[in-house]
PDB file of C-alpha atoms and ligand atoms in Angstrom:
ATOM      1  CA  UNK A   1     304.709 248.562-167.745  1.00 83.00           C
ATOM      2  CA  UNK A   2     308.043 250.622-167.549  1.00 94.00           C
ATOM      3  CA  UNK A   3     310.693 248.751-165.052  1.00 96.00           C
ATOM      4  CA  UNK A   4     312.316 251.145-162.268  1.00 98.00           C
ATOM      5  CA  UNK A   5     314.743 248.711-161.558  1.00 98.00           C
ATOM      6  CA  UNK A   6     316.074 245.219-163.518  1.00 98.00           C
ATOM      7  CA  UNK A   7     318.632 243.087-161.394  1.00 98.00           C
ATOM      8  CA  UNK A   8     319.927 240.140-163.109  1.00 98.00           C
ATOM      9  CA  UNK A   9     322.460 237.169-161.706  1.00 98.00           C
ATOM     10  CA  UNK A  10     323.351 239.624-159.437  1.00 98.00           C
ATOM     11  CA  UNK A  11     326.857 238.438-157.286  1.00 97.00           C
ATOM     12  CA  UNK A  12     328.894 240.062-154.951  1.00 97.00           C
ATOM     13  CA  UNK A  13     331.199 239.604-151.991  1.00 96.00           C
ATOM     14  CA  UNK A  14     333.059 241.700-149.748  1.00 95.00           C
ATOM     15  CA  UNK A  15     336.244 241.780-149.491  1.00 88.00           C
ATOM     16  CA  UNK A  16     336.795 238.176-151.261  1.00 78.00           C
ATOM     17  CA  UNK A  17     335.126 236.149-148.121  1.00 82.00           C
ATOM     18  CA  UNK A  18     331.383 236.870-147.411  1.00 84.00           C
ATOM     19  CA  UNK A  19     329.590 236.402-150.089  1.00 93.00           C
ATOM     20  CA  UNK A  20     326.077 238.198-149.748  1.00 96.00           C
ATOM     21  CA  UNK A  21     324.354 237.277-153.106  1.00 97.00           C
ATOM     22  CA  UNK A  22     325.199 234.998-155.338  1.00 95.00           C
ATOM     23  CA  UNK A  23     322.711 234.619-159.016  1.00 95.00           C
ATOM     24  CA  UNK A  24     320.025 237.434-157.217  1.00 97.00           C
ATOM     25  CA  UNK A  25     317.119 238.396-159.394  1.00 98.00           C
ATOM     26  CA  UNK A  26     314.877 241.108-158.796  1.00 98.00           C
ATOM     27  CA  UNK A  27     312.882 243.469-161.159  1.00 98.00           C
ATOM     28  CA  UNK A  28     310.782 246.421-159.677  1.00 98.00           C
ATOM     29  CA  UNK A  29     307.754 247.976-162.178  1.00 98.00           C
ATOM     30  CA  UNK A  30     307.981 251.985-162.088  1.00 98.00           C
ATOM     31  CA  UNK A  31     305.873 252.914-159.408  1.00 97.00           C
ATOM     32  CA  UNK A  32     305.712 250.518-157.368  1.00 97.00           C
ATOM     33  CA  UNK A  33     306.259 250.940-153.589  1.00 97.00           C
ATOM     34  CA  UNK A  34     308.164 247.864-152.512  1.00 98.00           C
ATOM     35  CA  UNK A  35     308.975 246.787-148.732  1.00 97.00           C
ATOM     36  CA  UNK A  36     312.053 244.834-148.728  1.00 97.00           C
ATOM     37  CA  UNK A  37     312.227 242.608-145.333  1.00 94.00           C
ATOM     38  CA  UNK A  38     314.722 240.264-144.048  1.00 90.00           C
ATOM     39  CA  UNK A  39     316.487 240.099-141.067  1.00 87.00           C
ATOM     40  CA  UNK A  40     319.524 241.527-139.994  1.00 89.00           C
ATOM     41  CA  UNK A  41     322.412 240.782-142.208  1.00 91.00           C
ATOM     42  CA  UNK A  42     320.937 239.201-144.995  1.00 92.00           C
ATOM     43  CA  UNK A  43     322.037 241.828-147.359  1.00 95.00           C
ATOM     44  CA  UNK A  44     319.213 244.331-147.761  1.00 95.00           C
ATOM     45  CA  UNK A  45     321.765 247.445-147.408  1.00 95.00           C
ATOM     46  CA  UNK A  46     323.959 245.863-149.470  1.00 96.00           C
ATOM     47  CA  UNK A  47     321.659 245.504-152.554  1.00 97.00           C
ATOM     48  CA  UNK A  48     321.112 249.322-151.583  1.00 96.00           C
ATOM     49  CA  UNK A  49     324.408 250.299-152.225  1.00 96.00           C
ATOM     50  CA  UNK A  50     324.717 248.324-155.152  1.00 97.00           C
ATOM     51  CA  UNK A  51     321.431 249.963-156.819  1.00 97.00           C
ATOM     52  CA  UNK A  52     323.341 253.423-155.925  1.00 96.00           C
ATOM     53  CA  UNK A  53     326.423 251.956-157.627  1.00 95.00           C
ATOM     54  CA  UNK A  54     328.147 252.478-154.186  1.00 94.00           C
ATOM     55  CA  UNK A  55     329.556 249.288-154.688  1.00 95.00           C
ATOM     56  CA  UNK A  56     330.418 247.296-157.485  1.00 94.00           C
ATOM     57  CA  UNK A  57     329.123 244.102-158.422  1.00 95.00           C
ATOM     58  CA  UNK A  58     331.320 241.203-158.942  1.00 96.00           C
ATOM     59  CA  UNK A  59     328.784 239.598-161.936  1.00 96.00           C
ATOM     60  CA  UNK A  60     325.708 240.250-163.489  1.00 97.00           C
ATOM     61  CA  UNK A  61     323.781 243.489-164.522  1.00 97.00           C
ATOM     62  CA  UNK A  62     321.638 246.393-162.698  1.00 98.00           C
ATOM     63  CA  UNK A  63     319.759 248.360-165.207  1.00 98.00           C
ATOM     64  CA  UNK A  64     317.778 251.452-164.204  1.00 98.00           C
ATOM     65  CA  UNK A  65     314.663 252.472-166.479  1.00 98.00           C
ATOM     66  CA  UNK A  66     316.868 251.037-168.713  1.00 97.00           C
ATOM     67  CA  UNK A  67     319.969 252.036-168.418  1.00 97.00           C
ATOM     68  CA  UNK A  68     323.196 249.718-167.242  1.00 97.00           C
ATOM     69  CA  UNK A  69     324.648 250.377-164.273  1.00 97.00           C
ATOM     70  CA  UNK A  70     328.627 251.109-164.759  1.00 95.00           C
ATOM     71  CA  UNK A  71     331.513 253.135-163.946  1.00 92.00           C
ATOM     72  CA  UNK A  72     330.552 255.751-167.081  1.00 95.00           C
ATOM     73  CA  UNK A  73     326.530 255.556-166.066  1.00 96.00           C
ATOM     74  CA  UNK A  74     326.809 255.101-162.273  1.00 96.00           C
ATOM     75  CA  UNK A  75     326.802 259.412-162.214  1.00 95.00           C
ATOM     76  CA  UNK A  76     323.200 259.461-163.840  1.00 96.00           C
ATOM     77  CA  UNK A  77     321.910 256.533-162.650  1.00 96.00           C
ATOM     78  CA  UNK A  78     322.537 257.855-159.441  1.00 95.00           C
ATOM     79  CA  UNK A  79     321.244 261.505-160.112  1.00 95.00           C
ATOM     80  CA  UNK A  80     317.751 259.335-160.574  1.00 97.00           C
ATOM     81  CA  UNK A  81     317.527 257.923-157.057  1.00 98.00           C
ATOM     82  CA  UNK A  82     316.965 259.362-153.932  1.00 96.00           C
ATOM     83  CA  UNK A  83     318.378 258.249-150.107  1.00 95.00           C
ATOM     84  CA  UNK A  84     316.690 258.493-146.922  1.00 95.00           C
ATOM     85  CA  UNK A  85     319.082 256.758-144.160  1.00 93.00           C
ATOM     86  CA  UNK A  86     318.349 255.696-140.468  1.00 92.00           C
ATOM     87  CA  UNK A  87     319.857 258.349-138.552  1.00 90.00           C
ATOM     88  CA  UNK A  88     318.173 261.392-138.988  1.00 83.00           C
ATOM     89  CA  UNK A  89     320.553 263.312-137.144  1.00 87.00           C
ATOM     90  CA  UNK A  90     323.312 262.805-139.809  1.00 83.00           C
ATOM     91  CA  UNK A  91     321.709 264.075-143.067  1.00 78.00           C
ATOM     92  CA  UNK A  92     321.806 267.536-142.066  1.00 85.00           C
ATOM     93  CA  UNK A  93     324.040 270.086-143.674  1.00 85.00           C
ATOM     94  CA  UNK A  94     321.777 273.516-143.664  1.00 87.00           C
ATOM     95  CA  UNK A  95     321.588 275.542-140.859  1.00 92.00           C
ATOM     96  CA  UNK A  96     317.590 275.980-141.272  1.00 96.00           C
ATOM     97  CA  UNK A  97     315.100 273.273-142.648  1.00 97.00           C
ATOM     98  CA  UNK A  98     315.187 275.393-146.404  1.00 97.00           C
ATOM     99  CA  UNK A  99     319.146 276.209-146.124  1.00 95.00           C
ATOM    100  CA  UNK A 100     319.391 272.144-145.716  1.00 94.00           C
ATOM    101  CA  UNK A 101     316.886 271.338-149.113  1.00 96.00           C
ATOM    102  CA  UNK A 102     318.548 274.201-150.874  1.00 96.00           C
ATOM    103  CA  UNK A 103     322.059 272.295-150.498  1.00 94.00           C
ATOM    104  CA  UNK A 104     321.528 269.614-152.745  1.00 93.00           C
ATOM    105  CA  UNK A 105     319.650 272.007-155.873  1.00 95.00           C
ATOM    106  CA  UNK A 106     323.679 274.415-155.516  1.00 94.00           C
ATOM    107  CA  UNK A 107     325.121 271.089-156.262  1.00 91.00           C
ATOM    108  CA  UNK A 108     322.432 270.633-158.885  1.00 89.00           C
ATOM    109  CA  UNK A 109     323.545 273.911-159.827  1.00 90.00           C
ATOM    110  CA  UNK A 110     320.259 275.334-159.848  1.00 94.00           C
ATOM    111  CA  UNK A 111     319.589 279.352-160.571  1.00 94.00           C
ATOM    112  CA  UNK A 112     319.425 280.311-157.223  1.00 92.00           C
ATOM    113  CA  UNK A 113     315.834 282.441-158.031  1.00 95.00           C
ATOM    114  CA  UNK A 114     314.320 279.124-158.761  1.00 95.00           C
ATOM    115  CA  UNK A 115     314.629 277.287-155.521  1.00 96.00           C
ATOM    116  CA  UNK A 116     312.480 279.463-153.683  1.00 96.00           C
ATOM    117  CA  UNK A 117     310.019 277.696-155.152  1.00 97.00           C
ATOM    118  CA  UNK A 118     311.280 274.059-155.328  1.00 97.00           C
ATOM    119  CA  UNK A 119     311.910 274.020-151.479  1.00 97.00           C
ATOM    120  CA  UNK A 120     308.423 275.471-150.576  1.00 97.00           C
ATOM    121  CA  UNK A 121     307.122 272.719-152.930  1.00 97.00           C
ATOM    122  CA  UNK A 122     309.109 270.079-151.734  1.00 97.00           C
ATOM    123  CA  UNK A 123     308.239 270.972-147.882  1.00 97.00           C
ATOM    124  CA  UNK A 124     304.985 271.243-148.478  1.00 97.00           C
ATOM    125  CA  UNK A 125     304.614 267.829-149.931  1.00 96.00           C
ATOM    126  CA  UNK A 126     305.809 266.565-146.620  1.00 96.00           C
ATOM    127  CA  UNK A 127     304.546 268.937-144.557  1.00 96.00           C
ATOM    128  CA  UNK A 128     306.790 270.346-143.123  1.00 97.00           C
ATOM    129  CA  UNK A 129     306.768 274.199-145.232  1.00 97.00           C
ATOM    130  CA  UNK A 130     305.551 275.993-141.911  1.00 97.00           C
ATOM    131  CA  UNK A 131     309.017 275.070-140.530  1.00 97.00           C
ATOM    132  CA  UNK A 132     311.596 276.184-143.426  1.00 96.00           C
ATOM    133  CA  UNK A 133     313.638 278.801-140.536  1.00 97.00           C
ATOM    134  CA  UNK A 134     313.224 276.463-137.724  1.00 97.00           C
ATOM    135  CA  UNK A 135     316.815 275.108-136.833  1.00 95.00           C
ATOM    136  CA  UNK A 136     317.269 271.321-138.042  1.00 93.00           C
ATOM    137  CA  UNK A 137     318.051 269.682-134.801  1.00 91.00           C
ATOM    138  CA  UNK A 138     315.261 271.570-132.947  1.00 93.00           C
ATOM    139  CA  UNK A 139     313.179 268.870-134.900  1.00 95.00           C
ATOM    140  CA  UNK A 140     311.675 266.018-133.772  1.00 94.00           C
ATOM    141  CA  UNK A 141     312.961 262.397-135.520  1.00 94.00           C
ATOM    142  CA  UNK A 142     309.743 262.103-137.859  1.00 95.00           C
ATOM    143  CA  UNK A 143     310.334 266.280-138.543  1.00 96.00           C
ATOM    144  CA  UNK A 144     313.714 265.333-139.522  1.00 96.00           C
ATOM    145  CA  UNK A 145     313.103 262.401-141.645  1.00 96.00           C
ATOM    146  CA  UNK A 146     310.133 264.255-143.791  1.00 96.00           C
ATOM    147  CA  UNK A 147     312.405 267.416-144.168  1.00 96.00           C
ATOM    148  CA  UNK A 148     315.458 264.773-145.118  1.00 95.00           C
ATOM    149  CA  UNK A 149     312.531 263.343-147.507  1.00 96.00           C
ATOM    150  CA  UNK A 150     311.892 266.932-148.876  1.00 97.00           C
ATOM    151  CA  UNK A 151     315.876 267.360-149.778  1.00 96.00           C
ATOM    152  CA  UNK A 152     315.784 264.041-151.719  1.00 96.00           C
ATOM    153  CA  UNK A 153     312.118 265.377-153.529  1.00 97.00           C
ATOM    154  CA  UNK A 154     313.353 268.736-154.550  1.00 97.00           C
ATOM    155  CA  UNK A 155     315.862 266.944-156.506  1.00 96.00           C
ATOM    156  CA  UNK A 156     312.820 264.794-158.718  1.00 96.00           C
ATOM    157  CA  UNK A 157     314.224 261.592-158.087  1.00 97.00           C
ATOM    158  CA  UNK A 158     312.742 258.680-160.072  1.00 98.00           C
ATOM    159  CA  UNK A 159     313.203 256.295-157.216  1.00 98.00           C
ATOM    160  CA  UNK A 160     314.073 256.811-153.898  1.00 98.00           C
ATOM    161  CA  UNK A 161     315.098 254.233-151.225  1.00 98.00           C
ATOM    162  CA  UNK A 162     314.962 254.411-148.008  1.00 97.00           C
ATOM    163  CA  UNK A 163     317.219 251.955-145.596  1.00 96.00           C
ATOM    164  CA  UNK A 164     315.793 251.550-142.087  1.00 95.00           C
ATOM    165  CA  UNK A 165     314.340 255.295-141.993  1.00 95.00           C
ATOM    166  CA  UNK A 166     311.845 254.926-139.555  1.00 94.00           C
ATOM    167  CA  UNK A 167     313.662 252.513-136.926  1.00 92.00           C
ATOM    168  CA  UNK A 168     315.177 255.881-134.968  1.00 91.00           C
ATOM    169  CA  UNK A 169     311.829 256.771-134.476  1.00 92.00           C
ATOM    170  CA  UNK A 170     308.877 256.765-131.606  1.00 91.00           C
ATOM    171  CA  UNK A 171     305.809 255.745-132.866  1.00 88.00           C
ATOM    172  CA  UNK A 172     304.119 259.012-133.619  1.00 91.00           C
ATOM    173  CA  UNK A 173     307.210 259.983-136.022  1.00 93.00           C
ATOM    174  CA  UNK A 174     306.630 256.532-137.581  1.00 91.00           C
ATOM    175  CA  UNK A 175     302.927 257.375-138.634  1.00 91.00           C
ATOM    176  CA  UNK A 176     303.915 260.345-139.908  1.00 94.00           C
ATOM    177  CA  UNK A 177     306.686 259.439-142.139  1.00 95.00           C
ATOM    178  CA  UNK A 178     304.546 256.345-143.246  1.00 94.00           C
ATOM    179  CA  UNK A 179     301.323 258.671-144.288  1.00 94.00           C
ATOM    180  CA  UNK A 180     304.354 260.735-145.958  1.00 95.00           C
ATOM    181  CA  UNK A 181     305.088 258.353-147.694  1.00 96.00           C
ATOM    182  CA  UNK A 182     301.155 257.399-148.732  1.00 95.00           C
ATOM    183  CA  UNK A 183     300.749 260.867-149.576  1.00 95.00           C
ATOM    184  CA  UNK A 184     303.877 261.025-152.178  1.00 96.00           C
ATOM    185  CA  UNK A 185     302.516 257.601-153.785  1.00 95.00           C
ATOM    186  CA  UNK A 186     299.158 258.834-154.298  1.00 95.00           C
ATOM    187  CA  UNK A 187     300.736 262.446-155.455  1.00 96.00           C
ATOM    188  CA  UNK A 188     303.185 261.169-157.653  1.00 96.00           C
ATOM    189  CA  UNK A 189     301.438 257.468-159.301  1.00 95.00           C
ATOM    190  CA  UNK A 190     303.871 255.583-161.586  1.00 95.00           C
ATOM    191  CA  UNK A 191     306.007 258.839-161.418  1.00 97.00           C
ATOM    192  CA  UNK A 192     307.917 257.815-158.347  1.00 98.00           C
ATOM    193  CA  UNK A 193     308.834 253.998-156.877  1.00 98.00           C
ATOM    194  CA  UNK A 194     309.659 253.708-153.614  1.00 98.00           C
ATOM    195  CA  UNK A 195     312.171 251.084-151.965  1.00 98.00           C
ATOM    196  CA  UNK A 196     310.873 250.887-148.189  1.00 97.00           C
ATOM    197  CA  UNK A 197     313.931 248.325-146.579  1.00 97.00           C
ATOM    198  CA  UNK A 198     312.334 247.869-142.683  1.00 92.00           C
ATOM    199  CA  UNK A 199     312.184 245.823-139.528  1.00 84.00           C
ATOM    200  CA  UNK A 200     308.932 246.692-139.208  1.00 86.00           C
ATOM    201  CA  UNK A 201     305.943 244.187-140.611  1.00 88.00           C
ATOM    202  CA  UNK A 202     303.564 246.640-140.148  1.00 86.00           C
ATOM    203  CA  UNK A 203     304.805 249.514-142.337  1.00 90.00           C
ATOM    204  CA  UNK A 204     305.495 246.226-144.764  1.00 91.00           C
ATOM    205  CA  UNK A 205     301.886 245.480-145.374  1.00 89.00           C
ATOM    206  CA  UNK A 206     301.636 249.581-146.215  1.00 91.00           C
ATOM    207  CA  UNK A 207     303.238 248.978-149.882  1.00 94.00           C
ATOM    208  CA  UNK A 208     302.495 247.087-152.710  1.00 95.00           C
ATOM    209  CA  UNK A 209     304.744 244.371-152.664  1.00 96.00           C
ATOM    210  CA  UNK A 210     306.739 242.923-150.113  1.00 95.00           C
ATOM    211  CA  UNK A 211     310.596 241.241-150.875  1.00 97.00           C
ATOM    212  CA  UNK A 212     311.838 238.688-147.939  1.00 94.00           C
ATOM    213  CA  UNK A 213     315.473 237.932-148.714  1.00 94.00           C
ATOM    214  CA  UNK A 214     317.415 235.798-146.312  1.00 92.00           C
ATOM    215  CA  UNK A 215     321.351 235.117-146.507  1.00 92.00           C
ATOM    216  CA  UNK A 216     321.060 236.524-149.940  1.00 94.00           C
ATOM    217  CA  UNK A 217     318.504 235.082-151.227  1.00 95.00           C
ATOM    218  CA  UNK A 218     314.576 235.952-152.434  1.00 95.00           C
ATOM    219  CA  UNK A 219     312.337 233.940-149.770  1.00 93.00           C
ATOM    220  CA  UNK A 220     308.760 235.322-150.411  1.00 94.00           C
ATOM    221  CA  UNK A 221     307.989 237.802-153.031  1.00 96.00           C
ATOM    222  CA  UNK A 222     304.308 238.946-153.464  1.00 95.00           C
ATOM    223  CA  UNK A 223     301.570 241.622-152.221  1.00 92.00           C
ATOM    224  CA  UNK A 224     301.372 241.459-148.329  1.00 88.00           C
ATOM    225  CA  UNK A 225     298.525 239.439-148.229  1.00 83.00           C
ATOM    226  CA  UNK A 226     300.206 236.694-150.081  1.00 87.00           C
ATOM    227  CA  UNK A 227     303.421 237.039-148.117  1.00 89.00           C
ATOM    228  CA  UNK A 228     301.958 237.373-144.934  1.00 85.00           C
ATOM    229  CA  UNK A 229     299.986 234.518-144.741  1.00 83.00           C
ATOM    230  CA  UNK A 230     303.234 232.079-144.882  1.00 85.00           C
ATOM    231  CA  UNK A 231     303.265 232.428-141.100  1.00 78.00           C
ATOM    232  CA  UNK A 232     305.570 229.689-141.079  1.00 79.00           C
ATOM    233  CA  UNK A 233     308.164 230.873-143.299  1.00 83.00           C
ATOM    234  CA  UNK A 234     307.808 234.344-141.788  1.00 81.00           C
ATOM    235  CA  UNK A 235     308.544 232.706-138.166  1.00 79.00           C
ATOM    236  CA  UNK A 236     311.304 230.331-139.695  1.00 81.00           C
ATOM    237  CA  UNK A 237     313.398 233.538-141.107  1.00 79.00           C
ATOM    238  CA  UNK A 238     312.915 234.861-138.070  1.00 79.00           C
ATOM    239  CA  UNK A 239     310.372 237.694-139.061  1.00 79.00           C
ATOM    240  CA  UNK A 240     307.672 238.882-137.330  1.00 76.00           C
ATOM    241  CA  UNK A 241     304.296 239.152-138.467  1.00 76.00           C
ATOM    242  CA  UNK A 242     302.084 242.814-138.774  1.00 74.00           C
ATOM    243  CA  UNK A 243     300.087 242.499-135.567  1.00 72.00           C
ATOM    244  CA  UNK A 244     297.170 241.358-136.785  1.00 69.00           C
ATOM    245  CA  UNK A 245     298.744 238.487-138.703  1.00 70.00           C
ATOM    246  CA  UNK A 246     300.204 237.847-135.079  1.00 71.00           C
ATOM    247  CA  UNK A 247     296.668 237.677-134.432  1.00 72.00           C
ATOM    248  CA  UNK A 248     295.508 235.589-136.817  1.00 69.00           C
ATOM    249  CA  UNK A 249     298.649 233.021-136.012  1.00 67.00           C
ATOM    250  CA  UNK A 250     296.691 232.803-132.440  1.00 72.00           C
ATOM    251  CA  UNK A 251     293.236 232.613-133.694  1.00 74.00           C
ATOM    252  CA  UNK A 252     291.294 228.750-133.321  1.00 74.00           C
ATOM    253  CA  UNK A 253     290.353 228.264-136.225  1.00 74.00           C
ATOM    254  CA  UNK A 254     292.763 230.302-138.393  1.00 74.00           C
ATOM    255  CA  UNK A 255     291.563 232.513-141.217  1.00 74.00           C
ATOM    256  CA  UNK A 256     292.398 230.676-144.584  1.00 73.00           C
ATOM    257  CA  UNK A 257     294.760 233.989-145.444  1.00 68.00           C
ATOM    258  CA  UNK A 258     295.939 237.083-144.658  1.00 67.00           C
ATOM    259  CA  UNK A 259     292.901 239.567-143.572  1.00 71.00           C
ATOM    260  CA  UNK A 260     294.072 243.089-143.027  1.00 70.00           C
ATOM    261  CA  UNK A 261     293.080 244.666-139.847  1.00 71.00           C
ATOM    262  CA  UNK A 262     289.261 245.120-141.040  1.00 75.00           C
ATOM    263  CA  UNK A 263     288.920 242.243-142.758  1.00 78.00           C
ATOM    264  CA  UNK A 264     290.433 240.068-139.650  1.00 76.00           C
ATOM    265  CA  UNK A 265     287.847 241.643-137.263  1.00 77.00           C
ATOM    266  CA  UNK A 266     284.736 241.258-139.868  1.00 80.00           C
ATOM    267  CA  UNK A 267     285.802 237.370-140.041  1.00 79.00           C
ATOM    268  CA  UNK A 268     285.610 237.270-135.786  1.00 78.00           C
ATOM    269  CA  UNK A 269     282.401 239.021-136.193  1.00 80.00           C
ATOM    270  CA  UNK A 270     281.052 236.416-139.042  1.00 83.00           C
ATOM    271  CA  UNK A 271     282.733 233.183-136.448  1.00 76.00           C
ATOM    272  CA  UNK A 272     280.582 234.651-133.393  1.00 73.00           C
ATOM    273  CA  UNK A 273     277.470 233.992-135.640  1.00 74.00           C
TER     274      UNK A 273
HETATM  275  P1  LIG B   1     321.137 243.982-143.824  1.00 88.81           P
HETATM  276  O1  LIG B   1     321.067 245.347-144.409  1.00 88.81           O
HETATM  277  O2  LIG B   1     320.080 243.058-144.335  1.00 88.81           O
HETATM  278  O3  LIG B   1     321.202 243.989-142.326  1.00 88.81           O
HETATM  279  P2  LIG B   1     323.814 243.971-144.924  1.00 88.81           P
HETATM  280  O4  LIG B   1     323.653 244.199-146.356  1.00 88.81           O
HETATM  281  O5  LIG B   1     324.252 245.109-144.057  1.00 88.81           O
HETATM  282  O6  LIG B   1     322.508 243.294-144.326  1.00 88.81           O
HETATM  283  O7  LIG B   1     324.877 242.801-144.688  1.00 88.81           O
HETATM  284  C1  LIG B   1     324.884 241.587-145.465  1.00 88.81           C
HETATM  285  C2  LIG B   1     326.123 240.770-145.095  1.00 88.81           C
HETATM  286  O8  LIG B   1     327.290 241.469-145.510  1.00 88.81           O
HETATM  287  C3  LIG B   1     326.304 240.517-143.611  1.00 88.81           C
HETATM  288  O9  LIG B   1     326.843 239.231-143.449  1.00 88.81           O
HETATM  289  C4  LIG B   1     327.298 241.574-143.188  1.00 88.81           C
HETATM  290  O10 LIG B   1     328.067 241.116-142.093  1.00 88.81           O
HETATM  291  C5  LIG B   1     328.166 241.712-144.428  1.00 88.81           C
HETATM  292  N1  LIG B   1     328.704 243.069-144.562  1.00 88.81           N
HETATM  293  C6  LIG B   1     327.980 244.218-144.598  1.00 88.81           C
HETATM  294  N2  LIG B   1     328.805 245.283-144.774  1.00 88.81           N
HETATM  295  C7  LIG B   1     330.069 244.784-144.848  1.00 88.81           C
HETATM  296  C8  LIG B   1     331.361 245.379-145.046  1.00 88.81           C
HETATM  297  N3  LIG B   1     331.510 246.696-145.193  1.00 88.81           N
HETATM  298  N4  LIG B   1     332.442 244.538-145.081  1.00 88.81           N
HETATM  299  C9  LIG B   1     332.304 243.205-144.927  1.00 88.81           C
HETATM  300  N5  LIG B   1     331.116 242.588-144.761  1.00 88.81           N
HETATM  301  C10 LIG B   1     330.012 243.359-144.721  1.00 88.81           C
END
């Protein structure tokens, strides 16, 4: 299994005082869609900007597929991973949808007769190719987020990250960035790995594995099921649960584990017998 993404004794303060993480582990396998959780201020954007070599770290090592993270790698570690942020309004440069995916393939420096072709492909993976002249800001939140997700695809990114992107959003733009984001995973396999950092317990239980990090440090680590079902530590680090663990929580008698939605309403079904 290649690894995406090797963290080891990871430390690193700001400004000399507040300490975020202090001996953090983490390794991510390539491919893997990971939901990292935790609530606010316990250093999720942080580790972001480290991975992007944003930010230095005071100790230990980040390796990406491999490679070290440091001041003479940091350029093509970086050119590797994409970055989908929380505001969509303020990742726009172009003044049409393809004008905007074009701008990162000129600093690419990309023959301008191929991108014809990369943008169509890139909006069409998200959807969003029937709107290439429309204006930018015309677009609604989940428009803007898939065609900010097309600018970071046309670039082939090995692993792209992406810090809060949905929380802007109304539900509808939610759904569609999340089956986006089901769509590239299925298109793409062990190709692309996908760093989902959210609020939002249900889009959580969408990837693979889910990452709850308090004050700095790894809480629960596991597939949703596994870290779902610790209601308790959930509650304690002040997490909510995907509504139909909230369920569950209710439910007299409790389900041993964590049932997704189907399997939670096939157990009420069995109970009733
Ligand atoms: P999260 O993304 O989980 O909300 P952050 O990584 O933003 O958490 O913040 C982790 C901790 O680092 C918090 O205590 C926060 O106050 C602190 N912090 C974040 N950014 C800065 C900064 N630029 N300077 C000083 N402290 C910061």
């Amino acid at each position: 299994m290649t690894q995406a993404i090797k963290i080891n004794n990871l430390k690193y303060t700001y400004d000399d005082k507040d300490t975020v993480f202090d001996d953090f582990n983490l390794e991510i396998n390539a491919g893997q869609w990971l939901a990292l959780v935790g609530h606010n201020g316990s250093g999720k954007s942080t580790l972001a900007k480290l991975i992007l070599g944003l930010i230095e770290a005071d100790n230990g090592t980040i390796t990406v597929f491999g490679e070290q993270l440091r001041i003479d790698t940091v350029h093509h570690v970086r050119e590797q991973i994409g970055m989908v942020f929380q505001n969509p309004d303020n990742q726009f440069v172009g003044a049409t949808v393809a004008d905007d995916v074009a701008f990162g393939l000129e600093n690419k420096e990309m023959p301008s007769s191929d991108m014809p072709n990369v943008i169509d492909e890139a909006l069409t993976i998200v959807g969003m190719q029937d709107f290439k002249d429309r204006e930018p800001h015309m677009l609604s939140g989940g428009q803007k987020q898939r065609v900010a997700l097309a600018s970071v695809l046309a670039l082939q990114p090995k692993i792209i990250i992406l810090d809060e992107a949905t929380a802007m959003l109304d539900p509808d733009g939610r759904a569609t960035v999340m089956a986006t984001l089901q769509g590239l995973k299925q298109r793409f396999g062990s190709e692309l790995t996908l760093i989902t950092i959210t609020h939002d317990m249900n889009e959580a239980m969408l990837a693979d594995r889910v990452v709850v990090i308090n004050d700095g440090q790894l809480i629960l680590d596991g597939a949703p099921s596994e870290v779902f079902s610790q209601y308790d530590v959930m509650h304690h680090n002040g997490l909510e649960l995907p509504f139909v663990g909230e369920l569950a929580v209710r439910l007299d008698p409790k389900p041993d584990g964590y049932l997704d939605e189907r399997e939670l309403i096939k157990w009420l079904s069995d109970l009733k017998k």
